[in-house]
Short mmCIF file of C-alpha atoms in Angstrom, two decimals:
data_model
loop_
_atom_site.label_atom_id
_atom_site.label_comp_id
_atom_site.label_asym_id
_atom_site.label_seq_id
_atom_site.Cartn_x
_atom_site.Cartn_y
_atom_site.Cartn_z
CA ASP A 350 31.29 26.94 36.14
CA ALA A 351 27.73 25.64 35.76
CA ARG A 352 25.03 28.28 36.19
CA VAL A 353 21.33 28.76 35.73
CA THR A 354 20.68 31.24 32.96
CA GLN A 355 17.59 33.37 32.48
CA THR A 356 16.44 35.51 29.59
CA PRO A 357 15.62 38.30 29.27
CA ARG A 358 17.28 39.97 32.23
CA HIS A 359 14.97 42.96 31.97
CA LYS A 360 11.58 43.33 30.36
CA VAL A 361 9.35 46.37 30.13
CA THR A 362 5.94 45.84 28.61
CA GLU A 363 2.50 47.33 28.55
CA MET A 364 -0.51 45.96 30.33
CA GLY A 365 -2.28 43.29 28.32
CA GLN A 366 0.81 42.07 26.50
CA GLU A 367 2.11 38.52 26.66
CA VAL A 368 5.39 38.00 28.50
CA THR A 369 7.58 34.92 28.17
CA MET A 370 10.52 34.30 30.47
CA ARG A 371 13.01 31.52 29.80
CA CYS A 372 15.32 29.54 32.00
CA GLN A 373 18.10 27.08 31.25
CA PRO A 374 18.72 24.92 34.32
CA ILE A 375 22.11 23.49 35.16
CA LEU A 376 22.80 20.43 33.02
CA GLY A 377 21.84 17.29 34.91
CA HIS A 378 19.57 19.04 37.40
CA ASN A 379 16.14 17.46 37.27
CA THR A 380 14.18 19.84 39.52
CA VAL A 381 13.30 23.34 38.36
CA PHE A 382 11.59 26.09 40.35
CA TRP A 383 9.98 29.41 39.43
CA TYR A 384 9.83 32.17 42.05
CA ARG A 385 8.55 35.72 42.14
CA GLN A 386 10.09 38.34 44.41
CA THR A 387 8.60 41.69 45.35
CA MET A 388 9.27 44.09 48.17
CA MET A 389 5.79 43.55 49.57
CA GLN A 390 5.47 39.77 49.30
CA GLY A 391 9.07 38.66 49.47
CA LEU A 392 10.03 35.41 47.75
CA GLU A 393 7.04 33.39 46.51
CA LEU A 394 7.24 29.91 45.03
CA LEU A 395 5.11 29.84 41.87
CA ALA A 396 5.71 26.36 40.51
CA TYR A 397 8.17 23.54 40.28
CA PHE A 398 8.96 20.60 38.08
CA ARG A 399 10.73 17.31 38.49
CA ASN A 400 11.91 15.49 35.38
CA ARG A 401 9.93 18.05 33.37
CA ALA A 402 6.64 17.13 35.04
CA PRO A 403 4.87 19.82 37.07
CA LEU A 404 4.76 18.80 40.74
CA ASP A 405 3.17 21.88 42.24
CA ASP A 406 1.89 25.12 40.79
CA SER A 407 -0.45 26.11 43.58
CA GLY A 408 1.37 29.40 44.05
CA MET A 409 0.70 30.52 40.51
CA PRO A 410 -2.35 32.54 39.36
CA LYS A 411 -3.84 30.01 36.93
CA ASP A 412 -5.89 32.40 34.90
CA ARG A 413 -2.93 34.25 33.44
CA PHE A 414 0.25 32.35 34.31
CA SER A 415 1.52 29.15 32.78
CA ALA A 416 4.77 27.24 33.25
CA GLU A 417 6.18 24.52 31.05
CA MET A 418 9.33 22.53 30.37
CA PRO A 419 9.43 21.75 26.65
CA ASP A 420 12.65 19.85 27.21
CA ALA A 421 15.19 19.23 29.94
CA THR A 422 17.23 22.30 29.00
CA LEU A 423 14.42 24.86 28.89
CA ALA A 424 11.76 26.05 31.30
CA THR A 425 9.32 28.82 30.41
CA LEU A 426 7.01 31.04 32.41
CA LYS A 427 4.33 32.92 30.50
CA ILE A 428 1.99 35.67 31.59
CA GLN A 429 -0.95 36.45 29.35
CA PRO A 430 -2.31 39.06 29.68
CA SER A 431 0.17 40.89 31.88
CA GLU A 432 -0.95 43.37 34.53
CA PRO A 433 0.93 46.06 36.47
CA ARG A 434 0.70 43.96 39.65
CA ASP A 435 2.86 41.32 37.90
CA SER A 436 5.83 43.68 38.08
CA ALA A 437 8.49 41.81 40.04
CA VAL A 438 11.74 39.92 39.73
CA TYR A 439 11.18 36.35 38.56
CA PHE A 440 13.79 33.78 39.52
CA CYS A 441 14.39 30.35 38.17
CA ALA A 442 16.30 27.81 40.25
CA SER A 443 17.38 24.25 39.64
CA ALA A 444 18.40 21.43 41.94
CA PRO A 445 19.91 18.00 41.44
CA GLY A 446 18.83 14.69 42.80
CA GLU A 447 16.24 12.02 42.49
CA GLY A 448 16.17 10.31 45.84
CA ASN A 449 17.27 13.24 47.96
CA PHE A 450 14.51 15.78 48.06
CA TYR A 451 16.35 18.38 50.09
CA ASN A 452 19.08 19.45 47.76
CA GLU A 453 20.52 22.92 47.39
CA GLN A 454 18.76 25.16 44.91
CA PHE A 455 20.89 27.08 42.42
CA PHE A 456 19.29 30.35 41.41
CA GLY A 457 19.55 32.25 38.18
CA PRO A 458 20.12 36.03 38.01
CA GLY A 459 16.41 36.75 37.60
CA THR A 460 14.23 38.57 35.09
CA ARG A 461 13.10 42.02 36.21
CA LEU A 462 9.64 42.56 34.77
CA THR A 463 7.95 45.94 34.64
CA VAL A 464 4.36 46.12 33.39
CA LEU A 465 3.19 49.64 32.63
CA LEU B 921 1.74 23.94 57.36
CA ALA B 922 4.99 25.38 58.69
CA LYS B 923 5.28 29.15 58.87
CA THR B 924 8.63 30.80 59.34
CA THR B 925 9.28 34.02 61.25
CA GLN B 926 12.56 35.89 61.32
CA PRO B 927 13.64 39.40 62.32
CA ILE B 928 13.23 42.01 59.62
CA SER B 929 16.66 43.51 60.13
CA MET B 930 19.82 43.34 62.22
CA ASP B 931 22.96 45.43 62.56
CA SER B 932 26.40 44.35 63.64
CA TYR B 933 30.06 45.28 63.31
CA GLU B 934 32.98 43.77 61.47
CA GLY B 935 34.65 40.96 63.36
CA GLN B 936 31.61 40.14 65.49
CA GLU B 937 29.65 36.91 65.53
CA VAL B 938 26.10 37.30 64.25
CA ASN B 939 23.22 35.01 65.13
CA ILE B 940 19.95 35.11 63.19
CA THR B 941 17.07 33.08 64.53
CA CYS B 942 14.14 31.69 62.57
CA SER B 943 10.99 30.46 64.26
CA HIS B 944 9.07 27.56 62.66
CA ASN B 945 6.62 26.26 65.23
CA ASN B 946 4.71 23.91 62.94
CA ILE B 947 7.69 22.19 61.35
CA ALA B 948 6.86 18.72 60.06
CA THR B 949 8.83 15.53 60.56
CA ASN B 950 10.06 15.48 56.96
CA ASP B 951 11.09 19.14 56.89
CA TYR B 952 14.67 20.28 56.60
CA ILE B 953 15.88 23.78 57.49
CA THR B 954 17.94 25.66 54.94
CA TRP B 955 19.42 29.15 54.94
CA TYR B 956 20.12 31.26 51.88
CA GLN B 957 21.95 34.56 51.38
CA GLN B 958 20.91 37.16 48.83
CA PHE B 959 22.82 40.19 47.58
CA PRO B 960 21.10 43.00 45.66
CA SER B 961 20.32 42.16 42.03
CA GLN B 962 21.27 38.50 42.52
CA GLY B 963 19.40 35.31 43.22
CA PRO B 964 19.61 33.69 46.66
CA ARG B 965 22.61 31.50 47.35
CA PHE B 966 22.70 28.42 49.57
CA ILE B 967 24.56 28.78 52.88
CA ILE B 968 23.78 25.77 55.04
CA GLN B 969 21.19 23.07 55.70
CA GLY B 970 20.31 20.88 58.66
CA TYR B 971 17.72 18.61 60.20
CA LYS B 972 18.64 18.62 63.90
CA THR B 973 21.44 19.50 66.36
CA LYS B 974 24.36 21.38 64.85
CA VAL B 975 25.80 21.66 61.38
CA THR B 976 28.95 23.56 60.48
CA ASN B 977 30.57 24.36 57.18
CA GLU B 978 33.27 26.75 56.06
CA VAL B 979 31.05 29.84 56.23
CA ALA B 980 28.44 29.28 58.94
CA SER B 981 26.96 27.12 61.65
CA LEU B 982 23.36 26.11 62.08
CA PHE B 983 21.96 25.29 65.51
CA ILE B 984 18.67 23.40 65.78
CA PRO B 985 17.24 22.54 69.22
CA ALA B 986 15.68 19.18 69.94
CA ASP B 987 12.09 20.38 69.38
CA ARG B 988 13.14 21.85 65.99
CA LYS B 989 10.74 24.77 66.42
CA SER B 990 13.48 27.25 65.74
CA SER B 991 16.91 27.43 64.18
CA THR B 992 19.82 29.83 64.49
CA LEU B 993 22.21 30.74 61.74
CA SER B 994 25.57 31.77 63.15
CA LEU B 995 28.05 33.78 61.09
CA PRO B 996 31.47 33.99 62.75
CA ARG B 997 33.59 37.11 62.46
CA VAL B 998 31.46 38.94 59.90
CA SER B 999 32.87 41.37 57.38
CA LEU B 1000 31.33 44.17 55.32
CA SER B 1001 30.74 41.68 52.50
CA ASP B 1002 28.31 39.74 54.68
CA THR B 1003 25.82 42.60 54.35
CA ALA B 1004 22.90 40.86 52.64
CA VAL B 1005 19.43 39.47 53.19
CA TYR B 1006 19.30 36.05 54.84
CA TYR B 1007 16.36 33.70 54.28
CA CYS B 1008 15.23 30.73 56.29
CA LEU B 1009 13.55 27.97 54.29
CA VAL B 1010 11.62 25.12 55.81
CA GLY B 1011 10.28 22.28 53.79
CA ALA B 1012 10.53 19.00 52.05
CA TYR B 1013 10.11 18.57 48.33
CA SER B 1014 8.57 15.19 49.02
CA ASN B 1015 5.33 16.77 50.21
CA TYR B 1016 5.62 19.78 47.91
CA GLN B 1017 5.86 22.26 50.77
CA LEU B 1018 8.56 24.90 50.70
CA ILE B 1019 8.06 27.79 53.11
CA TRP B 1020 10.39 30.76 52.84
CA GLY B 1021 10.78 33.31 55.59
CA ALA B 1022 10.45 37.02 54.82
CA GLY B 1023 14.19 37.51 55.12
CA THR B 1024 16.47 39.30 57.57
CA LYS B 1025 18.39 42.27 56.25
CA LEU B 1026 21.80 42.16 57.89
CA ILE B 1027 23.90 45.31 57.82
CA ILE B 1028 27.54 45.09 58.86
CA LYS B 1029 29.20 48.33 59.89
CA PRO B 1030 32.93 49.12 59.94
#
């Protein structure tokens, strides 16, 4: 049963610390998304990649957030320095397909981040 | 840029049909309409997707009128396990626009 995995599942850190969240997309999926979910803002698209290349990161605060795909099996989202307002659940999702741009997204279980 | 609007919450009873409507007045030609379901402490899960008219699968139907400015997710004969948040998503990866609705919290009562 292929699934998107995310680590860590929970992270508590202090303001100013660096936070790294990792995602392993489903094998063979070439599109990877990062989302942030809060009660106030709902589900926000931060960035996404196709074939490891960033296609859009306009939803991501550039001064402190960065997203990369070092290889096809790993996507990372870093926050440096972290702030209390970054507290949220961060989801990674992956999707298959090259020619079809409308494919189903498969979400991971999320990383719950708390910044004190 | 398409913006999606959906009711914040809805209640219904087991065995009833539930219809959740999403408004997307500025939908673009390339945009598809997709619905996701989310349970607490889980990521959203795909339910159904369509471009126009009607689409049906084993769990839901999606109705899209000719002007495509709205869409209705229909859940037949709901059960308690259908209690969840339902999201409408409008967009096309081809132009890098994915617009999520705020979600509709559906509560099914016995």
